[in-house]
PDB file of C-alpha atoms in Angstrom:
ATOM      1  CA  UNK A  27      10.645   5.032 -12.563  1.00 44.00           C
ATOM      2  CA  UNK A  28       9.589   5.204 -16.212  1.00 48.00           C
ATOM      3  CA  UNK A  29      11.589   7.968 -17.921  1.00 45.00           C
ATOM      4  CA  UNK A  30       8.524   9.512 -19.574  1.00 44.00           C
ATOM      5  CA  UNK A  31       6.591   9.482 -16.320  1.00 44.00           C
ATOM      6  CA  UNK A  32       9.571  10.945 -14.478  1.00 51.00           C
ATOM      7  CA  UNK A  33       9.772  13.840 -16.942  1.00 48.00           C
ATOM      8  CA  UNK A  34       6.030  14.387 -16.579  1.00 46.00           C
ATOM      9  CA  UNK A  35       6.351  14.582 -12.805  1.00 47.00           C
ATOM     10  CA  UNK A  36       9.186  17.083 -13.089  1.00 48.00           C
ATOM     11  CA  UNK A  37       7.172  19.175 -15.551  1.00 45.00           C
ATOM     12  CA  UNK A  38       4.116  19.229 -13.282  1.00 47.00           C
ATOM     13  CA  UNK A  39       6.143  20.263 -10.246  1.00 49.00           C
ATOM     14  CA  UNK A  40       7.974  22.974 -12.192  1.00 49.00           C
ATOM     15  CA  UNK A  41       4.676  24.227 -13.609  1.00 45.00           C
ATOM     16  CA  UNK A  42       3.045  24.255 -10.197  1.00 50.00           C
ATOM     17  CA  UNK A  43       6.040  26.135  -8.780  1.00 49.00           C
ATOM     18  CA  UNK A  44       5.900  28.745 -11.529  1.00 46.00           C
ATOM     19  CA  UNK A  45       2.153  29.266 -11.285  1.00 46.00           C
ATOM     20  CA  UNK A  46       2.060  28.963  -7.500  1.00 47.00           C
ATOM     21  CA  UNK A  47       4.891  31.441  -7.002  1.00 53.00           C
ATOM     22  CA  UNK A  48       2.626  34.197  -8.315  1.00 61.00           C
ATOM     23  CA  UNK A  49       0.152  33.625  -5.506  1.00 78.00           C
ATOM     24  CA  UNK A  50       0.281  33.479  -1.747  1.00 92.00           C
ATOM     25  CA  UNK A  51      -0.684  30.096  -0.380  1.00 92.00           C
ATOM     26  CA  UNK A  52      -3.952  31.341   1.131  1.00 87.00           C
ATOM     27  CA  UNK A  53      -4.995  32.602  -2.323  1.00 92.00           C
ATOM     28  CA  UNK A  54      -4.824  29.072  -3.727  1.00 91.00           C
ATOM     29  CA  UNK A  55      -8.106  27.238  -3.211  1.00 92.00           C
ATOM     30  CA  UNK A  56      -7.693  23.547  -4.104  1.00 95.00           C
ATOM     31  CA  UNK A  57     -10.834  21.426  -3.897  1.00 96.00           C
ATOM     32  CA  UNK A  58     -11.449  17.804  -4.688  1.00 97.00           C
ATOM     33  CA  UNK A  59     -14.379  16.317  -6.555  1.00 97.00           C
ATOM     34  CA  UNK A  60     -17.111  14.067  -5.147  1.00 96.00           C
ATOM     35  CA  UNK A  61     -14.631  11.210  -4.685  1.00 98.00           C
ATOM     36  CA  UNK A  62     -12.465  13.288  -2.346  1.00 98.00           C
ATOM     37  CA  UNK A  63     -13.481  13.362   1.308  1.00 98.00           C
ATOM     38  CA  UNK A  64     -12.652  15.690   4.164  1.00 98.00           C
ATOM     39  CA  UNK A  65     -10.071  13.904   6.325  1.00 98.00           C
ATOM     40  CA  UNK A  66      -9.649  14.145  10.090  1.00 98.00           C
ATOM     41  CA  UNK A  67      -6.932  12.379  12.045  1.00 98.00           C
ATOM     42  CA  UNK A  68      -6.921  11.953  15.809  1.00 98.00           C
ATOM     43  CA  UNK A  69      -4.474   9.041  15.724  1.00 97.00           C
ATOM     44  CA  UNK A  70      -1.302  10.334  14.013  1.00 93.00           C
ATOM     45  CA  UNK A  71       0.829  12.765  15.983  1.00 86.00           C
ATOM     46  CA  UNK A  72       3.922  13.680  13.965  1.00 91.00           C
ATOM     47  CA  UNK A  73       5.101  17.210  14.802  1.00 93.00           C
ATOM     48  CA  UNK A  74       2.041  18.821  16.400  1.00 95.00           C
ATOM     49  CA  UNK A  75      -1.067  17.710  18.233  1.00 95.00           C
ATOM     50  CA  UNK A  76      -3.489  15.672  16.102  1.00 97.00           C
ATOM     51  CA  UNK A  77      -7.138  16.604  15.682  1.00 97.00           C
ATOM     52  CA  UNK A  78      -8.992  16.987  18.957  1.00 96.00           C
ATOM     53  CA  UNK A  79     -11.989  14.693  19.409  1.00 97.00           C
ATOM     54  CA  UNK A  80     -14.306  17.551  20.418  1.00 97.00           C
ATOM     55  CA  UNK A  81     -13.322  19.552  17.344  1.00 97.00           C
ATOM     56  CA  UNK A  82     -13.998  16.510  15.186  1.00 98.00           C
ATOM     57  CA  UNK A  83     -17.488  16.086  16.637  1.00 98.00           C
ATOM     58  CA  UNK A  84     -18.225  19.764  16.064  1.00 97.00           C
ATOM     59  CA  UNK A  85     -16.675  20.250  12.620  1.00 98.00           C
ATOM     60  CA  UNK A  86     -16.396  16.987  10.653  1.00 98.00           C
ATOM     61  CA  UNK A  87     -19.129  16.338   8.086  1.00 98.00           C
ATOM     62  CA  UNK A  88     -19.208  13.588   5.409  1.00 98.00           C
ATOM     63  CA  UNK A  89     -15.581  12.848   6.314  1.00 98.00           C
ATOM     64  CA  UNK A  90     -13.223   9.962   6.886  1.00 98.00           C
ATOM     65  CA  UNK A  91     -12.170  10.248  10.524  1.00 98.00           C
ATOM     66  CA  UNK A  92      -9.254   8.204  11.833  1.00 98.00           C
ATOM     67  CA  UNK A  93      -9.224   7.670  15.593  1.00 98.00           C
ATOM     68  CA  UNK A  94      -7.343   5.502  18.051  1.00 98.00           C
ATOM     69  CA  UNK A  95     -10.324   4.051  19.939  1.00 97.00           C
ATOM     70  CA  UNK A  96      -8.081   2.123  22.325  1.00 97.00           C
ATOM     71  CA  UNK A  97      -7.182   5.444  23.950  1.00 95.00           C
ATOM     72  CA  UNK A  98      -9.246   6.544  26.936  1.00 93.00           C
ATOM     73  CA  UNK A  99     -12.333   8.557  26.047  1.00 93.00           C
ATOM     74  CA  UNK A 100     -12.334   7.846  22.304  1.00 97.00           C
ATOM     75  CA  UNK A 101     -14.502   4.748  21.735  1.00 97.00           C
ATOM     76  CA  UNK A 102     -17.490   6.243  23.531  1.00 97.00           C
ATOM     77  CA  UNK A 103     -17.506   9.163  21.092  1.00 98.00           C
ATOM     78  CA  UNK A 104     -17.667   7.093  17.899  1.00 98.00           C
ATOM     79  CA  UNK A 105     -21.457   7.274  17.701  1.00 97.00           C
ATOM     80  CA  UNK A 106     -21.310  11.081  18.017  1.00 98.00           C
ATOM     81  CA  UNK A 107     -18.766  11.274  15.193  1.00 98.00           C
ATOM     82  CA  UNK A 108     -20.878   9.041  12.949  1.00 98.00           C
ATOM     83  CA  UNK A 109     -23.987  11.125  13.621  1.00 96.00           C
ATOM     84  CA  UNK A 110     -22.637  13.706  11.145  1.00 96.00           C
ATOM     85  CA  UNK A 111     -22.434  11.177   8.293  1.00 98.00           C
ATOM     86  CA  UNK A 112     -18.758  10.530   8.932  1.00 98.00           C
ATOM     87  CA  UNK A 113     -17.038   7.192   8.450  1.00 98.00           C
ATOM     88  CA  UNK A 114     -14.785   6.231  11.341  1.00 98.00           C
ATOM     89  CA  UNK A 115     -11.519   4.373  10.903  1.00 98.00           C
ATOM     90  CA  UNK A 116      -9.962   2.592  13.855  1.00 98.00           C
ATOM     91  CA  UNK A 117      -6.170   2.628  14.127  1.00 98.00           C
ATOM     92  CA  UNK A 118      -4.166  -0.506  14.842  1.00 98.00           C
ATOM     93  CA  UNK A 119      -0.470  -1.172  14.278  1.00 98.00           C
ATOM     94  CA  UNK A 120      -0.091  -4.627  12.766  1.00 98.00           C
ATOM     95  CA  UNK A 121       3.692  -4.485  12.383  1.00 98.00           C
ATOM     96  CA  UNK A 122       4.685  -3.412  15.883  1.00 98.00           C
ATOM     97  CA  UNK A 123       3.771  -3.925  19.496  1.00 97.00           C
ATOM     98  CA  UNK A 124       3.419  -0.771  21.594  1.00 97.00           C
ATOM     99  CA  UNK A 125       4.259  -1.035  25.276  1.00 97.00           C
ATOM    100  CA  UNK A 126       1.392   1.256  26.325  1.00 95.00           C
ATOM    101  CA  UNK A 127      -1.304  -1.046  24.906  1.00 97.00           C
ATOM    102  CA  UNK A 128      -3.341  -3.301  27.177  1.00 95.00           C
ATOM    103  CA  UNK A 129      -2.475  -6.348  25.072  1.00 96.00           C
ATOM    104  CA  UNK A 130       1.283  -5.695  24.977  1.00 97.00           C
ATOM    105  CA  UNK A 131       1.984  -8.458  27.491  1.00 96.00           C
ATOM    106  CA  UNK A 132       0.201 -10.977  25.295  1.00 96.00           C
ATOM    107  CA  UNK A 133       2.137  -9.732  22.245  1.00 96.00           C
ATOM    108  CA  UNK A 134       5.642  -9.822  23.697  1.00 95.00           C
ATOM    109  CA  UNK A 135       6.297 -13.453  22.751  1.00 95.00           C
ATOM    110  CA  UNK A 136       5.789 -12.479  19.097  1.00 97.00           C
ATOM    111  CA  UNK A 137       7.955  -9.338  19.110  1.00 98.00           C
ATOM    112  CA  UNK A 138      11.662  -8.677  18.651  1.00 98.00           C
ATOM    113  CA  UNK A 139      13.627  -7.746  21.752  1.00 96.00           C
ATOM    114  CA  UNK A 140      15.208  -4.540  20.395  1.00 97.00           C
ATOM    115  CA  UNK A 141      13.146  -1.347  20.594  1.00 97.00           C
ATOM    116  CA  UNK A 142      12.522   0.458  17.294  1.00 97.00           C
ATOM    117  CA  UNK A 143      14.937   3.381  17.288  1.00 94.00           C
ATOM    118  CA  UNK A 144      12.430   5.734  15.604  1.00 92.00           C
ATOM    119  CA  UNK A 145       9.586   5.283  18.096  1.00 93.00           C
ATOM    120  CA  UNK A 146      10.057   4.806  21.815  1.00 94.00           C
ATOM    121  CA  UNK A 147       8.153   1.871  23.263  1.00 96.00           C
ATOM    122  CA  UNK A 148       7.554   0.096  19.921  1.00 97.00           C
ATOM    123  CA  UNK A 149       8.904  -3.314  18.920  1.00 98.00           C
ATOM    124  CA  UNK A 150       8.576  -4.964  15.529  1.00 98.00           C
ATOM    125  CA  UNK A 151       6.535  -8.108  15.068  1.00 98.00           C
ATOM    126  CA  UNK A 152       9.047 -10.972  14.859  1.00 98.00           C
ATOM    127  CA  UNK A 153       6.850 -13.647  13.264  1.00 96.00           C
ATOM    128  CA  UNK A 154       3.420 -13.708  11.645  1.00 96.00           C
ATOM    129  CA  UNK A 155       2.822 -17.466  11.609  1.00 92.00           C
ATOM    130  CA  UNK A 156       2.034 -17.434  15.323  1.00 89.00           C
ATOM    131  CA  UNK A 157      -0.604 -16.265  17.773  1.00 94.00           C
ATOM    132  CA  UNK A 158      -0.131 -12.635  16.708  1.00 97.00           C
ATOM    133  CA  UNK A 159      -2.986 -13.094  14.220  1.00 97.00           C
ATOM    134  CA  UNK A 160      -5.436 -13.943  17.003  1.00 97.00           C
ATOM    135  CA  UNK A 161      -4.399 -10.827  18.936  1.00 97.00           C
ATOM    136  CA  UNK A 162      -4.985  -8.635  15.888  1.00 98.00           C
ATOM    137  CA  UNK A 163      -8.339 -10.277  15.208  1.00 98.00           C
ATOM    138  CA  UNK A 164      -9.358  -9.552  18.794  1.00 98.00           C
ATOM    139  CA  UNK A 165      -8.553  -5.885  18.162  1.00 98.00           C
ATOM    140  CA  UNK A 166     -10.648  -5.927  15.000  1.00 98.00           C
ATOM    141  CA  UNK A 167     -13.515  -7.481  16.973  1.00 98.00           C
ATOM    142  CA  UNK A 168     -13.406  -4.518  19.341  1.00 98.00           C
ATOM    143  CA  UNK A 169     -13.407  -1.999  16.484  1.00 98.00           C
ATOM    144  CA  UNK A 170     -16.506  -3.649  15.053  1.00 98.00           C
ATOM    145  CA  UNK A 171     -18.228  -3.708  18.456  1.00 98.00           C
ATOM    146  CA  UNK A 172     -17.446  -0.013  18.960  1.00 98.00           C
ATOM    147  CA  UNK A 173     -19.074   0.888  15.647  1.00 98.00           C
ATOM    148  CA  UNK A 174     -16.041   1.663  13.469  1.00 98.00           C
ATOM    149  CA  UNK A 175     -16.523   1.542   9.702  1.00 98.00           C
ATOM    150  CA  UNK A 176     -12.867   0.960   8.797  1.00 98.00           C
ATOM    151  CA  UNK A 177      -9.706  -0.497  10.254  1.00 98.00           C
ATOM    152  CA  UNK A 178      -6.474   1.275   9.291  1.00 98.00           C
ATOM    153  CA  UNK A 179      -3.371  -0.907   9.327  1.00 98.00           C
ATOM    154  CA  UNK A 180      -0.312   1.035  10.424  1.00 97.00           C
ATOM    155  CA  UNK A 181       3.221  -0.354   9.925  1.00 97.00           C
ATOM    156  CA  UNK A 182       2.088  -2.916   7.340  1.00 97.00           C
ATOM    157  CA  UNK A 183       5.404  -2.649   5.473  1.00 96.00           C
ATOM    158  CA  UNK A 184       7.904  -3.444   8.252  1.00 97.00           C
ATOM    159  CA  UNK A 185       9.118  -6.688   6.648  1.00 97.00           C
ATOM    160  CA  UNK A 186       9.949  -5.260   3.202  1.00 97.00           C
ATOM    161  CA  UNK A 187      13.173  -3.457   4.159  1.00 95.00           C
ATOM    162  CA  UNK A 188      16.171  -5.800   4.308  1.00 95.00           C
ATOM    163  CA  UNK A 189      18.167  -3.525   6.625  1.00 96.00           C
ATOM    164  CA  UNK A 190      15.301  -3.393   9.123  1.00 96.00           C
ATOM    165  CA  UNK A 191      14.807  -7.153   8.945  1.00 97.00           C
ATOM    166  CA  UNK A 192      18.499  -7.823   9.587  1.00 97.00           C
ATOM    167  CA  UNK A 193      18.985  -5.146  12.260  1.00 97.00           C
ATOM    168  CA  UNK A 194      16.046  -6.203  14.409  1.00 98.00           C
ATOM    169  CA  UNK A 195      16.037  -9.941  13.747  1.00 97.00           C
ATOM    170  CA  UNK A 196      12.639 -10.057  12.037  1.00 98.00           C
ATOM    171  CA  UNK A 197      11.707 -13.545  10.861  1.00 97.00           C
ATOM    172  CA  UNK A 198       9.025 -12.625   8.330  1.00 97.00           C
ATOM    173  CA  UNK A 199       9.357 -13.292   4.607  1.00 97.00           C
ATOM    174  CA  UNK A 200       7.612 -11.032   2.103  1.00 97.00           C
ATOM    175  CA  UNK A 201       5.189 -13.843   1.281  1.00 97.00           C
ATOM    176  CA  UNK A 202       4.363 -14.330   4.974  1.00 98.00           C
ATOM    177  CA  UNK A 203       3.935 -10.599   5.628  1.00 98.00           C
ATOM    178  CA  UNK A 204       1.626 -10.151   2.659  1.00 98.00           C
ATOM    179  CA  UNK A 205      -0.408 -13.216   3.632  1.00 98.00           C
ATOM    180  CA  UNK A 206      -0.678 -11.777   7.159  1.00 98.00           C
ATOM    181  CA  UNK A 207      -2.211  -8.449   6.187  1.00 98.00           C
ATOM    182  CA  UNK A 208      -4.421 -10.048   3.538  1.00 98.00           C
ATOM    183  CA  UNK A 209      -5.780 -12.443   6.169  1.00 98.00           C
ATOM    184  CA  UNK A 210      -6.455  -9.559   8.563  1.00 98.00           C
ATOM    185  CA  UNK A 211      -8.255  -7.631   5.827  1.00 98.00           C
ATOM    186  CA  UNK A 212     -10.411 -10.658   5.007  1.00 98.00           C
ATOM    187  CA  UNK A 213     -11.272 -10.978   8.674  1.00 98.00           C
ATOM    188  CA  UNK A 214     -12.132  -7.266   8.912  1.00 98.00           C
ATOM    189  CA  UNK A 215     -14.463  -7.657   5.935  1.00 98.00           C
ATOM    190  CA  UNK A 216     -16.156 -10.596   7.668  1.00 98.00           C
ATOM    191  CA  UNK A 217     -16.863  -8.253  10.592  1.00 98.00           C
ATOM    192  CA  UNK A 218     -18.349  -5.581   8.319  1.00 98.00           C
ATOM    193  CA  UNK A 219     -15.303  -3.297   8.311  1.00 98.00           C
ATOM    194  CA  UNK A 220     -13.473  -1.764   5.350  1.00 98.00           C
ATOM    195  CA  UNK A 221      -9.662  -1.968   5.205  1.00 98.00           C
ATOM    196  CA  UNK A 222      -7.335   1.040   4.853  1.00 98.00           C
ATOM    197  CA  UNK A 223      -3.824   0.207   3.639  1.00 98.00           C
ATOM    198  CA  UNK A 224      -0.850   2.298   4.689  1.00 98.00           C
ATOM    199  CA  UNK A 225       1.901   3.665   2.421  1.00 97.00           C
ATOM    200  CA  UNK A 226       1.710   0.877  -0.173  1.00 97.00           C
ATOM    201  CA  UNK A 227      -0.762  -1.355  -2.006  1.00 98.00           C
ATOM    202  CA  UNK A 228       1.409  -4.383  -2.795  1.00 98.00           C
ATOM    203  CA  UNK A 229      -1.008  -7.288  -3.342  1.00 98.00           C
ATOM    204  CA  UNK A 230      -3.612  -5.215  -1.505  1.00 98.00           C
ATOM    205  CA  UNK A 231      -6.273  -5.346  -4.199  1.00 97.00           C
ATOM    206  CA  UNK A 232      -8.875  -6.428  -1.612  1.00 98.00           C
ATOM    207  CA  UNK A 233      -8.286  -3.274   0.449  1.00 98.00           C
ATOM    208  CA  UNK A 234     -10.848  -0.488   0.186  1.00 98.00           C
ATOM    209  CA  UNK A 235      -8.524   2.501   0.461  1.00 98.00           C
ATOM    210  CA  UNK A 236      -4.987   3.614   1.152  1.00 98.00           C
ATOM    211  CA  UNK A 237      -3.333   6.406   3.145  1.00 98.00           C
ATOM    212  CA  UNK A 238       0.111   7.727   2.242  1.00 98.00           C
ATOM    213  CA  UNK A 239       2.323   9.805   4.527  1.00 98.00           C
ATOM    214  CA  UNK A 240       3.924  12.686   2.658  1.00 98.00           C
ATOM    215  CA  UNK A 241       6.635  15.120   3.692  1.00 97.00           C
ATOM    216  CA  UNK A 242       7.741  18.624   2.734  1.00 95.00           C
ATOM    217  CA  UNK A 243      10.966  17.336   1.169  1.00 95.00           C
ATOM    218  CA  UNK A 244       9.645  13.940   0.065  1.00 97.00           C
ATOM    219  CA  UNK A 245       6.413  14.029  -1.922  1.00 98.00           C
ATOM    220  CA  UNK A 246       4.930  11.206  -4.009  1.00 98.00           C
ATOM    221  CA  UNK A 247       7.742   8.882  -2.921  1.00 98.00           C
ATOM    222  CA  UNK A 248       5.525   5.783  -3.081  1.00 98.00           C
ATOM    223  CA  UNK A 249       4.467   3.637  -6.040  1.00 97.00           C
ATOM    224  CA  UNK A 250       2.589   6.258  -8.046  1.00 98.00           C
ATOM    225  CA  UNK A 251       0.902   3.729 -10.319  1.00 98.00           C
ATOM    226  CA  UNK A 252      -0.366   1.771  -7.333  1.00 98.00           C
ATOM    227  CA  UNK A 253      -1.965   4.847  -5.814  1.00 98.00           C
ATOM    228  CA  UNK A 254      -3.454   5.808  -9.176  1.00 98.00           C
ATOM    229  CA  UNK A 255      -4.927   2.320  -9.591  1.00 98.00           C
ATOM    230  CA  UNK A 256      -6.829   2.684  -6.316  1.00 98.00           C
ATOM    231  CA  UNK A 257      -8.011   6.139  -7.328  1.00 98.00           C
ATOM    232  CA  UNK A 258      -9.145   4.885 -10.744  1.00 98.00           C
ATOM    233  CA  UNK A 259     -11.092   2.100  -9.028  1.00 98.00           C
ATOM    234  CA  UNK A 260     -13.047   4.707  -7.055  1.00 98.00           C
ATOM    235  CA  UNK A 261     -11.344   3.801  -3.782  1.00 98.00           C
ATOM    236  CA  UNK A 262     -10.488   6.288  -1.059  1.00 98.00           C
ATOM    237  CA  UNK A 263      -6.913   7.534  -1.504  1.00 98.00           C
ATOM    238  CA  UNK A 264      -5.629   9.846   1.237  1.00 98.00           C
ATOM    239  CA  UNK A 265      -2.460  11.878   1.428  1.00 98.00           C
ATOM    240  CA  UNK A 266      -1.492  12.818   4.992  1.00 98.00           C
ATOM    241  CA  UNK A 267       1.145  15.531   4.484  1.00 98.00           C
ATOM    242  CA  UNK A 268       3.363  16.734   7.340  1.00 98.00           C
ATOM    243  CA  UNK A 269       4.986  19.963   8.492  1.00 97.00           C
ATOM    244  CA  UNK A 270       4.215  22.073   5.443  1.00 97.00           C
ATOM    245  CA  UNK A 271       4.414  25.902   5.196  1.00 97.00           C
ATOM    246  CA  UNK A 272       2.275  25.905   1.997  1.00 97.00           C
ATOM    247  CA  UNK A 273      -0.520  23.343   2.484  1.00 98.00           C
ATOM    248  CA  UNK A 274      -2.736  24.632  -0.331  1.00 98.00           C
ATOM    249  CA  UNK A 275       0.056  24.629  -2.892  1.00 97.00           C
ATOM    250  CA  UNK A 276       0.949  21.037  -2.083  1.00 98.00           C
ATOM    251  CA  UNK A 277      -2.655  19.880  -2.463  1.00 98.00           C
ATOM    252  CA  UNK A 278      -2.753  21.583  -5.852  1.00 97.00           C
ATOM    253  CA  UNK A 279       0.422  19.713  -6.807  1.00 97.00           C
ATOM    254  CA  UNK A 280      -1.102  16.389  -5.843  1.00 98.00           C
ATOM    255  CA  UNK A 281      -4.301  17.099  -7.761  1.00 98.00           C
ATOM    256  CA  UNK A 282      -2.121  17.818 -10.808  1.00 97.00           C
ATOM    257  CA  UNK A 283      -0.150  14.600 -10.264  1.00 98.00           C
ATOM    258  CA  UNK A 284      -3.257  12.409  -9.842  1.00 98.00           C
ATOM    259  CA  UNK A 285      -6.701  14.003 -10.222  1.00 98.00           C
ATOM    260  CA  UNK A 286      -9.205  15.859  -8.091  1.00 98.00           C
ATOM    261  CA  UNK A 287     -10.438  12.617  -6.536  1.00 98.00           C
ATOM    262  CA  UNK A 288      -7.437  12.584  -4.201  1.00 98.00           C
ATOM    263  CA  UNK A 289      -8.211  13.281  -0.533  1.00 98.00           C
ATOM    264  CA  UNK A 290      -5.790  15.348   1.529  1.00 98.00           C
ATOM    265  CA  UNK A 291      -5.031  16.494   5.058  1.00 98.00           C
ATOM    266  CA  UNK A 292      -2.034  18.649   5.895  1.00 98.00           C
ATOM    267  CA  UNK A 293      -0.089  19.425   9.033  1.00 97.00           C
ATOM    268  CA  UNK A 294       0.618  23.162   8.746  1.00 97.00           C
ATOM    269  CA  UNK A 295       3.993  24.288  10.059  1.00 97.00           C
ATOM    270  CA  UNK A 296       2.702  27.842  10.469  1.00 96.00           C
ATOM    271  CA  UNK A 297      -0.618  27.082  12.183  1.00 96.00           C
ATOM    272  CA  UNK A 298       0.843  24.037  13.945  1.00 97.00           C
ATOM    273  CA  UNK A 299      -2.228  21.899  13.381  1.00 97.00           C
ATOM    274  CA  UNK A 300      -3.968  19.871  10.713  1.00 98.00           C
ATOM    275  CA  UNK A 301      -5.680  21.752   7.861  1.00 98.00           C
ATOM    276  CA  UNK A 302      -8.765  20.105   6.353  1.00 98.00           C
ATOM    277  CA  UNK A 303     -10.160  20.278   2.841  1.00 98.00           C
ATOM    278  CA  UNK A 304     -13.264  19.475   0.766  1.00 98.00           C
ATOM    279  CA  UNK A 305     -15.695  20.606   3.419  1.00 94.00           C
TER     280      UNK A 305
END
């Protein structure tokens, strides 16, 4: 990290702590500008239940709504979600195979044999220069047919960590992994879908947005300049923050760190659900 930037980050967080400590969290009213969207998330379940599809249909307006349309009862509601001028993102994991998916049997030949110790039933993609690309393209075809506007690529960074690669026997170089998600994004564009990156934007200049997962004790851990470059380009930049007792304060911190174009959704540890903004 650049020393000057690091000092600036520390200053902003200290300033936000000092100013925020004078107010209760519900007295802080952060709001993004026209670039920031309300965010709803039916797909990511971290500590509490994600957004309920019926609540999304009733409440979401002019929002980015992430759903897992491969789950029962979700795809048929996409048109109802879009009726309220929402854009719908379809979740797929491109770096793992999940044993509850219908296409898991077809994927097994391209997966490692050891289960990921952080998520039961998930196995890392072993190679990307194989038929795994066709399986992912078939998923993207379904998202387009169902009327999704975006595809969100989960686990698109699994090959970057040397310890993970060695532990699980992953045979994917950085060049191959990057080529893999760039090819899938190009294909999504050919089907009329936008691409949402996940947790990094390394050689992802063709992507249309990025979502970062943030934590109470680990904020802004990603490449700050990369996120800012997407924001400066007018792209959708989302922070999905987890298990937070002061959701409003954290959004204010992120606005100070970036600008008010940042979009934000927060899992509240007190209300035990997602809190939405910019509505």
